[in-house]
Amino acid sequence: MTELAVTGLAKAFGRHQVLEGLDLEVPAGSLTAILGPSGSGKTTLLRILAGFERADAGVVRIGAATADGPGTFLPPERRRIGYVPQEGSLFPHLTVAANIAFGLSRKERHRPGRAGQRAAELLDAVGLAQFGRYFPHQLSGGQQQRVALARALAIKPEVVLLDEPFASLDAHLRASVRADVQRLLAEAGTTSVLVTHDQDEALSTADRVAVLRHGRIAQCAAPQELYSSPVDADMARFIGDANLIPGLLNGSSVETLFGRLPVAQADPSVMTHCPATVLVRPEQVELLPGPAGPAAGGGVAARVTGYGYHGHDAVLTVQPEQDPPAAPLIVRTLGSGALPLGAPVILRARGPVLAWPDPSRQQS
């Protein structure tokens, strides 16, 4: 198994600085997702790792070898990297088996029976054992992506790079193919990097998620840690749904519209009544049908302003009835009973919560 490491990576196109001082470590045998919005530099990073682009500064190491760095540049064919592009990019004039065998070295392709044997092994692994003589246009989108992965694995690469490989698939097929790819990479023990702009895809597929922001990795962590312990309020807003509300921080607790809530990862050095931004995830808000008017027992009176049913849960938008008005809140519930728009409800929050001092709200 091979570790992938990037240090101080920078890349600009003209005056546009895409990557700047980027550091990233991908543990051997792991699947790491690079998550970021369109235009954040995800594909540029992947192309540098593959050797399709050269970095302006920094070092890329694949195992013990320097692939890109001062005075050193390994071309793509010498990096032992498997690459899976977004659309699969299979050769339309070649059969499925020939597409897979194309990645093999010339020597291996000309060994009697070797190309056919390797293609058959990989077709069986991706569940397409009977499709070797088919042409790409005879396959579904999901099948084409499986073939593209098989082609990338044909050379037994040290690293596999996947550039939004599921983006063109419909939702149901995307989940199925994603699970297959995840399984195949784990079975092969290959170090892998997946580029995506889809939060659900990154959190459900990867061992670690690296969020790309302003040309750097803003946070890299296991999916559970990234969701539960975002590094700042912007990260909390980017990863999943987030209620970001004002509060007054006092070490281990924070005063909010829900009352006093315990703070996770509390900093005892924070001064009393420090203005803060508080993260309350939608699933931390308890919602109860309530009478119109002020709430009793410490709850927050609110009214339903939006309702979306998703089968496994429901997501509601509610408007607290406060003066001055508070921002609408998002609530996630497991109940199946729909609440009509305008229905009065009572809200309570369960801690602990995260809170970040907010200098922009410092009191005079």
GROMACS .gro file of C-alpha atoms in nm:
model
  364
    1MET     CA    1   0.000   0.000   0.000
    2THR     CA    2   0.119   0.350  -0.087
    3GLU     CA    3   0.073   0.680   0.093
    4LEU     CA    4   0.011   0.999  -0.104
    5ALA     CA    5   0.145   1.325   0.038
    6VAL     CA    6   0.121   1.683  -0.088
    7THR     CA    7   0.314   1.972   0.069
    8GLY     CA    8   0.296   2.344  -0.007
    9LEU     CA    9   0.124   2.293  -0.343
   10ALA     CA   10   0.055   2.603  -0.554
   11LYS     CA   11  -0.091   2.649  -0.900
   12ALA     CA   12  -0.203   2.958  -1.089
   13PHE     CA   13  -0.347   3.012  -1.434
   14GLY     CA   14  -0.244   3.360  -1.537
   15ARG     CA   15  -0.337   3.591  -1.253
   16HIS     CA   16  -0.587   3.346  -1.106
   17GLN     CA   17  -0.437   3.163  -0.808
   18VAL     CA   18  -0.619   2.830  -0.789
   19LEU     CA   19  -0.413   2.646  -0.526
   20GLU     CA   20  -0.189   2.809  -0.268
   21GLY     CA   21   0.010   2.639   0.007
   22LEU     CA   22  -0.203   2.324  -0.002
   23ASP     CA   23  -0.107   2.036   0.228
   24LEU     CA   24  -0.271   1.694   0.219
   25GLU     CA   25  -0.192   1.343   0.339
   26VAL     CA   26  -0.381   1.041   0.206
   27PRO     CA   27  -0.305   0.735   0.422
   28ALA     CA   28  -0.208   0.415   0.245
   29GLY     CA   29  -0.509   0.204   0.148
   30SER     CA   30  -0.763   0.475   0.235
   31LEU     CA   31  -1.023   0.656   0.028
   32THR     CA   32  -1.005   1.032   0.074
   33ALA     CA   33  -1.266   1.265  -0.078
   34ILE     CA   34  -1.171   1.614  -0.191
   35LEU     CA   35  -1.487   1.817  -0.135
   36GLY     CA   36  -1.547   2.168  -0.257
   37PRO     CA   37  -1.781   2.383  -0.468
   38SER     CA   38  -1.739   2.425  -0.842
   39GLY     CA   39  -1.433   2.637  -0.920
   40SER     CA   40  -1.256   2.559  -0.592
   41GLY     CA   41  -0.965   2.384  -0.763
   42LYS     CA   42  -1.059   2.018  -0.705
   43THR     CA   43  -0.998   1.905  -1.061
   44THR     CA   44  -0.676   2.109  -1.083
   45LEU     CA   45  -0.548   1.929  -0.774
   46LEU     CA   46  -0.641   1.592  -0.923
   47ARG     CA   47  -0.471   1.675  -1.254
   48ILE     CA   48  -0.152   1.769  -1.070
   49LEU     CA   49  -0.161   1.442  -0.878
   50ALA     CA   50  -0.207   1.254  -1.205
   51GLY     CA   51   0.073   1.443  -1.378
   52PHE     CA   52  -0.151   1.610  -1.636
   53GLU     CA   53  -0.054   1.950  -1.492
   54ARG     CA   54   0.267   2.058  -1.324
   55ALA     CA   55   0.258   2.246  -0.995
   56ASP     CA   56   0.409   2.595  -0.973
   57ALA     CA   57   0.545   2.513  -0.628
   58GLY     CA   58   0.530   2.239  -0.367
   59VAL     CA   59   0.592   1.867  -0.364
   60VAL     CA   60   0.382   1.562  -0.455
   61ARG     CA   61   0.505   1.230  -0.317
   62ILE     CA   62   0.368   0.889  -0.408
   63GLY     CA   63   0.510   0.650  -0.153
   64ALA     CA   64   0.881   0.726  -0.122
   65ALA     CA   65   0.908   0.875  -0.473
   66THR     CA   66   0.878   1.244  -0.554
   67ALA     CA   67   0.637   1.276  -0.848
   68ASP     CA   68   0.641   1.657  -0.868
   69GLY     CA   69   0.879   1.896  -0.698
   70PRO     CA   70   1.175   2.128  -0.751
   71GLY     CA   71   1.378   1.978  -1.035
   72THR     CA   72   1.163   1.662  -1.048
   73PHE     CA   73   0.864   1.566  -1.258
   74LEU     CA   74   0.740   1.216  -1.331
   75PRO     CA   75   0.515   1.193  -1.638
   76PRO     CA   76   0.174   1.031  -1.589
   77GLU     CA   77   0.274   0.695  -1.735
   78ARG     CA   78   0.549   0.654  -1.472
   79ARG     CA   79   0.335   0.732  -1.168
   80ARG     CA   80   0.140   0.403  -1.156
   81ILE     CA   81  -0.183   0.596  -1.115
   82GLY     CA   82  -0.525   0.478  -1.228
   83TYR     CA   83  -0.754   0.760  -1.342
   84VAL     CA   84  -1.135   0.746  -1.365
   85PRO     CA   85  -1.279   1.055  -1.541
   86GLN     CA   86  -1.628   1.191  -1.493
   87GLU     CA   87  -1.785   1.039  -1.805
   88GLY     CA   88  -1.583   0.717  -1.812
   89SER     CA   89  -1.428   0.818  -2.146
   90LEU     CA   90  -1.425   0.464  -2.287
   91PHE     CA   91  -1.301   0.414  -2.641
   92PRO     CA   92  -1.619   0.367  -2.848
   93HIS     CA   93  -1.449   0.152  -3.115
   94LEU     CA   94  -1.309  -0.100  -2.864
   95THR     CA   95  -1.496  -0.378  -2.686
   96VAL     CA   96  -1.534  -0.366  -2.310
   97ALA     CA   97  -1.254  -0.622  -2.268
   98ALA     CA   98  -1.025  -0.427  -2.502
   99ASN     CA   99  -1.097  -0.104  -2.313
  100ILE     CA  100  -0.987  -0.268  -1.989
  101ALA     CA  101  -0.676  -0.422  -2.144
  102PHE     CA  102  -0.575  -0.089  -2.301
  103GLY     CA  103  -0.426   0.026  -1.970
  104LEU     CA  104  -0.181  -0.262  -1.958
  105SER     CA  105   0.177  -0.213  -2.070
  106ARG     CA  106   0.265  -0.308  -2.426
  107LYS     CA  107   0.464  -0.602  -2.294
  108GLU     CA  108   0.168  -0.737  -2.096
  109ARG     CA  109  -0.075  -0.680  -2.383
  110HIS     CA  110   0.138  -0.894  -2.610
  111ARG     CA  111   0.186  -1.181  -2.365
  112PRO     CA  112  -0.028  -1.471  -2.491
  113GLY     CA  113  -0.358  -1.468  -2.306
  114ARG     CA  114  -0.246  -1.208  -2.052
  115ALA     CA  115  -0.469  -0.921  -2.166
  116GLY     CA  116  -0.775  -1.143  -2.192
  117GLN     CA  117  -0.710  -1.301  -1.854
  118ARG     CA  118  -0.669  -0.966  -1.675
  119ALA     CA  119  -0.977  -0.821  -1.843
  120ALA     CA  120  -1.182  -1.128  -1.746
  121GLU     CA  121  -1.065  -1.103  -1.383
  122LEU     CA  122  -1.167  -0.739  -1.359
  123LEU     CA  123  -1.496  -0.783  -1.542
  124ASP     CA  124  -1.586  -1.051  -1.292
  125ALA     CA  125  -1.485  -0.822  -1.006
  126VAL     CA  126  -1.711  -0.539  -1.129
  127GLY     CA  127  -2.003  -0.776  -1.195
  128LEU     CA  128  -1.986  -0.759  -1.575
  129ALA     CA  129  -1.840  -1.101  -1.655
  130GLN     CA  130  -2.072  -1.153  -1.953
  131PHE     CA  131  -2.008  -0.814  -2.114
  132GLY     CA  132  -1.653  -0.848  -2.244
  133ARG     CA  133  -1.758  -0.851  -2.612
  134TYR     CA  134  -1.999  -0.561  -2.579
  135PHE     CA  135  -1.918  -0.208  -2.698
  136PRO     CA  136  -1.955   0.096  -2.468
  137HIS     CA  137  -2.272   0.222  -2.640
  138GLN     CA  138  -2.442  -0.106  -2.547
  139LEU     CA  139  -2.391  -0.043  -2.174
  140SER     CA  140  -2.581   0.171  -1.926
  141GLY     CA  141  -2.411   0.470  -1.763
  142GLY     CA  142  -2.348   0.273  -1.445
  143GLN     CA  143  -2.199  -0.016  -1.635
  144GLN     CA  144  -1.969   0.218  -1.825
  145GLN     CA  145  -1.840   0.362  -1.499
  146ARG     CA  146  -1.769   0.012  -1.368
  147VAL     CA  147  -1.570  -0.059  -1.684
  148ALA     CA  148  -1.379   0.268  -1.641
  149LEU     CA  149  -1.286   0.162  -1.287
  150ALA     CA  150  -1.182  -0.182  -1.409
  151ARG     CA  151  -0.959  -0.016  -1.670
  152ALA     CA  152  -0.800   0.201  -1.402
  153LEU     CA  153  -0.733  -0.106  -1.186
  154ALA     CA  154  -0.591  -0.311  -1.473
  155ILE     CA  155  -0.236  -0.185  -1.419
  156LYS     CA  156  -0.254  -0.259  -1.045
  157PRO     CA  157  -0.197   0.108  -0.966
  158GLU     CA  158  -0.053   0.242  -0.644
  159VAL     CA  159  -0.312   0.523  -0.643
  160VAL     CA  160  -0.655   0.559  -0.806
  161LEU     CA  161  -0.791   0.908  -0.881
  162LEU     CA  162  -1.165   0.952  -0.941
  163ASP     CA  163  -1.290   1.280  -1.089
  164GLU     CA  164  -1.661   1.311  -0.999
  165PRO     CA  165  -1.725   0.966  -1.150
  166PHE     CA  166  -2.091   0.946  -1.044
  167ALA     CA  167  -2.205   1.297  -1.138
  168SER     CA  168  -2.377   1.194  -1.463
  169LEU     CA  169  -2.575   0.906  -1.307
  170ASP     CA  170  -2.930   0.930  -1.170
  171ALA     CA  171  -2.973   0.923  -0.793
  172HIS     CA  172  -3.062   0.553  -0.754
  173LEU     CA  173  -2.791   0.433  -0.990
  174ARG     CA  174  -2.538   0.669  -0.833
  175ALA     CA  175  -2.584   0.510  -0.491
  176SER     CA  176  -2.550   0.158  -0.633
  177VAL     CA  177  -2.238   0.228  -0.841
  178ARG     CA  178  -2.083   0.425  -0.556
  179ALA     CA  179  -2.122   0.126  -0.322
  180ASP     CA  180  -1.967  -0.105  -0.580
  181VAL     CA  181  -1.671   0.127  -0.636
  182GLN     CA  182  -1.619   0.165  -0.262
  183ARG     CA  183  -1.616  -0.214  -0.220
  184LEU     CA  184  -1.380  -0.278  -0.512
  185LEU     CA  185  -1.127  -0.019  -0.397
  186ALA     CA  186  -1.135  -0.158  -0.043
  187GLU     CA  187  -1.085  -0.514  -0.171
  188ALA     CA  188  -0.793  -0.402  -0.389
  189GLY     CA  189  -0.639  -0.213  -0.096
  190THR     CA  190  -0.568   0.079  -0.328
  191THR     CA  191  -0.500   0.430  -0.202
  192SER     CA  192  -0.773   0.643  -0.361
  193VAL     CA  193  -0.870   1.007  -0.403
  194LEU     CA  194  -1.227   1.100  -0.498
  195VAL     CA  195  -1.308   1.452  -0.617
  196THR     CA  196  -1.669   1.559  -0.562
  197HIS     CA  197  -1.891   1.860  -0.494
  198ASP     CA  198  -2.159   1.635  -0.339
  199GLN     CA  199  -2.155   1.641   0.043
  200ASP     CA  200  -2.363   1.325   0.079
  201GLU     CA  201  -2.131   1.141  -0.157
  202ALA     CA  202  -1.819   1.250   0.030
  203LEU     CA  203  -1.956   1.177   0.377
  204SER     CA  204  -2.106   0.837   0.289
  205THR     CA  205  -1.819   0.706   0.075
  206ALA     CA  206  -1.483   0.828   0.205
  207ASP     CA  207  -1.270   0.730   0.502
  208ARG     CA  208  -1.159   1.093   0.526
  209VAL     CA  209  -1.294   1.412   0.373
  210ALA     CA  210  -1.071   1.707   0.285
  211VAL     CA  211  -1.259   2.033   0.226
  212LEU     CA  212  -1.093   2.262  -0.028
  213ARG     CA  213  -1.143   2.632   0.039
  214HIS     CA  214  -0.955   2.935  -0.097
  215GLY     CA  215  -0.690   2.711  -0.252
  216ARG     CA  216  -0.610   2.526   0.071
  217ILE     CA  217  -0.742   2.229   0.267
  218ALA     CA  218  -0.952   2.399   0.534
  219GLN     CA  219  -1.017   2.077   0.725
  220CYS     CA  220  -0.945   1.709   0.670
  221ALA     CA  221  -1.108   1.454   0.899
  222ALA     CA  222  -1.324   1.145   0.918
  223PRO     CA  223  -1.680   1.219   0.799
  224GLN     CA  224  -1.826   1.193   1.151
  225GLU     CA  225  -1.569   1.435   1.291
  226LEU     CA  226  -1.612   1.680   1.004
  227TYR     CA  227  -1.988   1.694   1.066
  228SER     CA  228  -1.979   1.700   1.445
  229SER     CA  229  -1.670   1.920   1.489
  230PRO     CA  230  -1.636   2.163   1.198
  231VAL     CA  231  -1.341   2.395   1.235
  232ASP     CA  232  -1.549   2.714   1.204
  233ALA     CA  233  -1.897   2.844   1.129
  234ASP     CA  234  -1.836   2.855   0.753
  235MET     CA  235  -1.739   2.488   0.760
  236ALA     CA  236  -2.051   2.405   0.963
  237ARG     CA  237  -2.264   2.583   0.702
  238PHE     CA  238  -2.093   2.398   0.418
  239ILE     CA  239  -2.118   2.048   0.568
  240GLY     CA  240  -2.482   1.955   0.610
  241ASP     CA  241  -2.773   2.170   0.725
  242ALA     CA  242  -2.687   2.410   1.004
  243ASN     CA  243  -2.869   2.649   1.232
  244LEU     CA  244  -2.621   2.924   1.316
  245ILE     CA  245  -2.766   3.143   1.587
  246PRO     CA  246  -2.625   3.421   1.806
  247GLY     CA  247  -2.528   3.351   2.164
  248LEU     CA  248  -2.328   3.473   2.462
  249LEU     CA  249  -2.044   3.237   2.542
  250ASN     CA  250  -1.931   3.176   2.896
  251GLY     CA  251  -1.666   2.905   2.897
  252SER     CA  252  -1.854   2.576   2.920
  253SER     CA  253  -2.200   2.710   2.832
  254VAL     CA  254  -2.367   2.953   2.596
  255GLU     CA  255  -2.686   3.158   2.629
  256THR     CA  256  -2.912   3.128   2.323
  257LEU     CA  257  -3.276   3.172   2.226
  258PHE     CA  258  -3.315   2.812   2.355
  259GLY     CA  259  -3.175   2.912   2.693
  260ARG     CA  260  -2.841   2.796   2.832
  261LEU     CA  261  -2.680   2.508   2.644
  262PRO     CA  262  -2.361   2.315   2.724
  263VAL     CA  263  -2.072   2.374   2.486
  264ALA     CA  264  -1.869   2.089   2.335
  265GLN     CA  265  -1.493   2.148   2.332
  266ALA     CA  266  -1.542   2.441   2.567
  267ASP     CA  267  -1.257   2.689   2.611
  268PRO     CA  268  -1.249   2.797   2.977
  269SER     CA  269  -1.034   3.097   2.888
  270VAL     CA  270  -1.316   3.261   2.692
  271MET     CA  271  -1.437   3.567   2.878
  272THR     CA  272  -1.786   3.593   3.025
  273HIS     CA  273  -2.063   3.708   2.789
  274CYS     CA  274  -1.848   3.681   2.478
  275PRO     CA  275  -2.065   3.720   2.164
  276ALA     CA  276  -2.058   3.397   1.968
  277THR     CA  277  -2.200   3.209   1.672
  278VAL     CA  278  -2.362   2.885   1.787
  279LEU     CA  279  -2.416   2.572   1.580
  280VAL     CA  280  -2.735   2.376   1.642
  281ARG     CA  281  -2.783   2.095   1.392
  282PRO     CA  282  -3.143   2.036   1.273
  283GLU     CA  283  -3.157   1.696   1.446
  284GLN     CA  284  -3.070   1.864   1.778
  285VAL     CA  285  -3.396   2.060   1.774
  286GLU     CA  286  -3.694   1.890   1.933
  287LEU     CA  287  -4.030   1.995   1.788
  288LEU     CA  288  -4.365   1.957   1.969
  289PRO     CA  289  -4.711   2.073   1.862
  290GLY     CA  290  -4.793   2.373   2.073
  291PRO     CA  291  -5.061   2.630   2.139
  292ALA     CA  292  -5.036   2.978   1.994
  293GLY     CA  293  -4.875   3.234   2.221
  294PRO     CA  294  -4.573   3.226   2.453
  295ALA     CA  295  -4.414   2.887   2.521
  296ALA     CA  296  -4.397   2.744   2.867
  297GLY     CA  297  -4.119   2.544   3.026
  298GLY     CA  298  -3.829   2.713   2.851
  299GLY     CA  299  -3.932   2.623   2.496
  300VAL     CA  300  -3.937   2.858   2.198
  301ALA     CA  301  -4.270   2.936   2.037
  302ALA     CA  302  -4.259   2.915   1.657
  303ARG     CA  303  -4.472   2.853   1.350
  304VAL     CA  304  -4.415   2.613   1.062
  305THR     CA  305  -4.326   2.794   0.740
  306GLY     CA  306  -4.203   2.500   0.531
  307TYR     CA  307  -4.235   2.121   0.523
  308GLY     CA  308  -4.051   1.863   0.313
  309TYR     CA  309  -4.113   1.491   0.345
  310HIS     CA  310  -3.823   1.260   0.249
  311GLY     CA  311  -3.958   0.919   0.346
  312HIS     CA  312  -3.702   0.837   0.614
  313ASP     CA  313  -3.743   1.179   0.775
  314ALA     CA  314  -3.899   1.520   0.732
  315VAL     CA  315  -3.731   1.861   0.723
  316LEU     CA  316  -3.925   2.161   0.847
  317THR     CA  317  -3.857   2.532   0.838
  318VAL     CA  318  -3.992   2.714   1.141
  319GLN     CA  319  -4.006   3.081   1.233
  320PRO     CA  320  -3.949   3.164   1.603
  321GLU     CA  321  -4.202   3.414   1.734
  322GLN     CA  322  -3.966   3.663   1.891
  323ASP     CA  323  -3.912   4.034   1.912
  324PRO     CA  324  -3.677   4.127   1.755
  325PRO     CA  325  -3.739   3.856   1.493
  326ALA     CA  326  -3.497   3.564   1.482
  327ALA     CA  327  -3.381   3.389   1.166
  328PRO     CA  328  -3.582   3.086   1.050
  329LEU     CA  329  -3.462   2.749   1.182
  330ILE     CA  330  -3.433   2.407   1.019
  331VAL     CA  331  -3.568   2.105   1.210
  332ARG     CA  332  -3.527   1.739   1.114
  333THR     CA  333  -3.775   1.490   1.254
  334LEU     CA  334  -3.837   1.116   1.215
  335GLY     CA  335  -4.212   1.150   1.256
  336SER     CA  336  -4.433   1.096   0.952
  337GLY     CA  337  -4.718   1.324   1.056
  338ALA     CA  338  -4.726   1.639   0.843
  339LEU     CA  339  -4.776   1.974   1.012
  340PRO     CA  340  -4.968   2.234   0.811
  341LEU     CA  341  -4.804   2.564   0.725
  342GLY     CA  342  -4.870   2.816   1.001
  343ALA     CA  343  -4.911   2.548   1.270
  344PRO     CA  344  -4.783   2.660   1.613
  345VAL     CA  345  -4.503   2.451   1.760
  346ILE     CA  346  -4.269   2.450   2.058
  347LEU     CA  347  -3.895   2.411   2.004
  348ARG     CA  348  -3.631   2.286   2.243
  349ALA     CA  349  -3.264   2.222   2.171
  350ARG     CA  350  -3.045   1.937   2.295
  351GLY     CA  351  -2.680   2.006   2.365
  352PRO     CA  352  -2.393   2.003   2.359
  353VAL     CA  353  -2.342   2.257   2.084
  354LEU     CA  354  -2.042   2.419   1.918
  355ALA     CA  355  -1.981   2.790   1.962
  356TRP     CA  356  -1.724   3.022   1.808
  357PRO     CA  357  -1.642   3.372   1.942
  358ASP     CA  358  -1.774   3.629   1.696
  359PRO     CA  359  -1.566   3.949   1.697
  360SER     CA  360  -1.812   4.120   1.461
  361ARG     CA  361  -2.070   4.115   1.741
  362GLN     CA  362  -1.847   4.248   2.018
  363GLN     CA  363  -2.044   4.473   2.246
  364SER     CA  364  -1.922   4.826   2.306
   0.00000   0.00000   0.00000
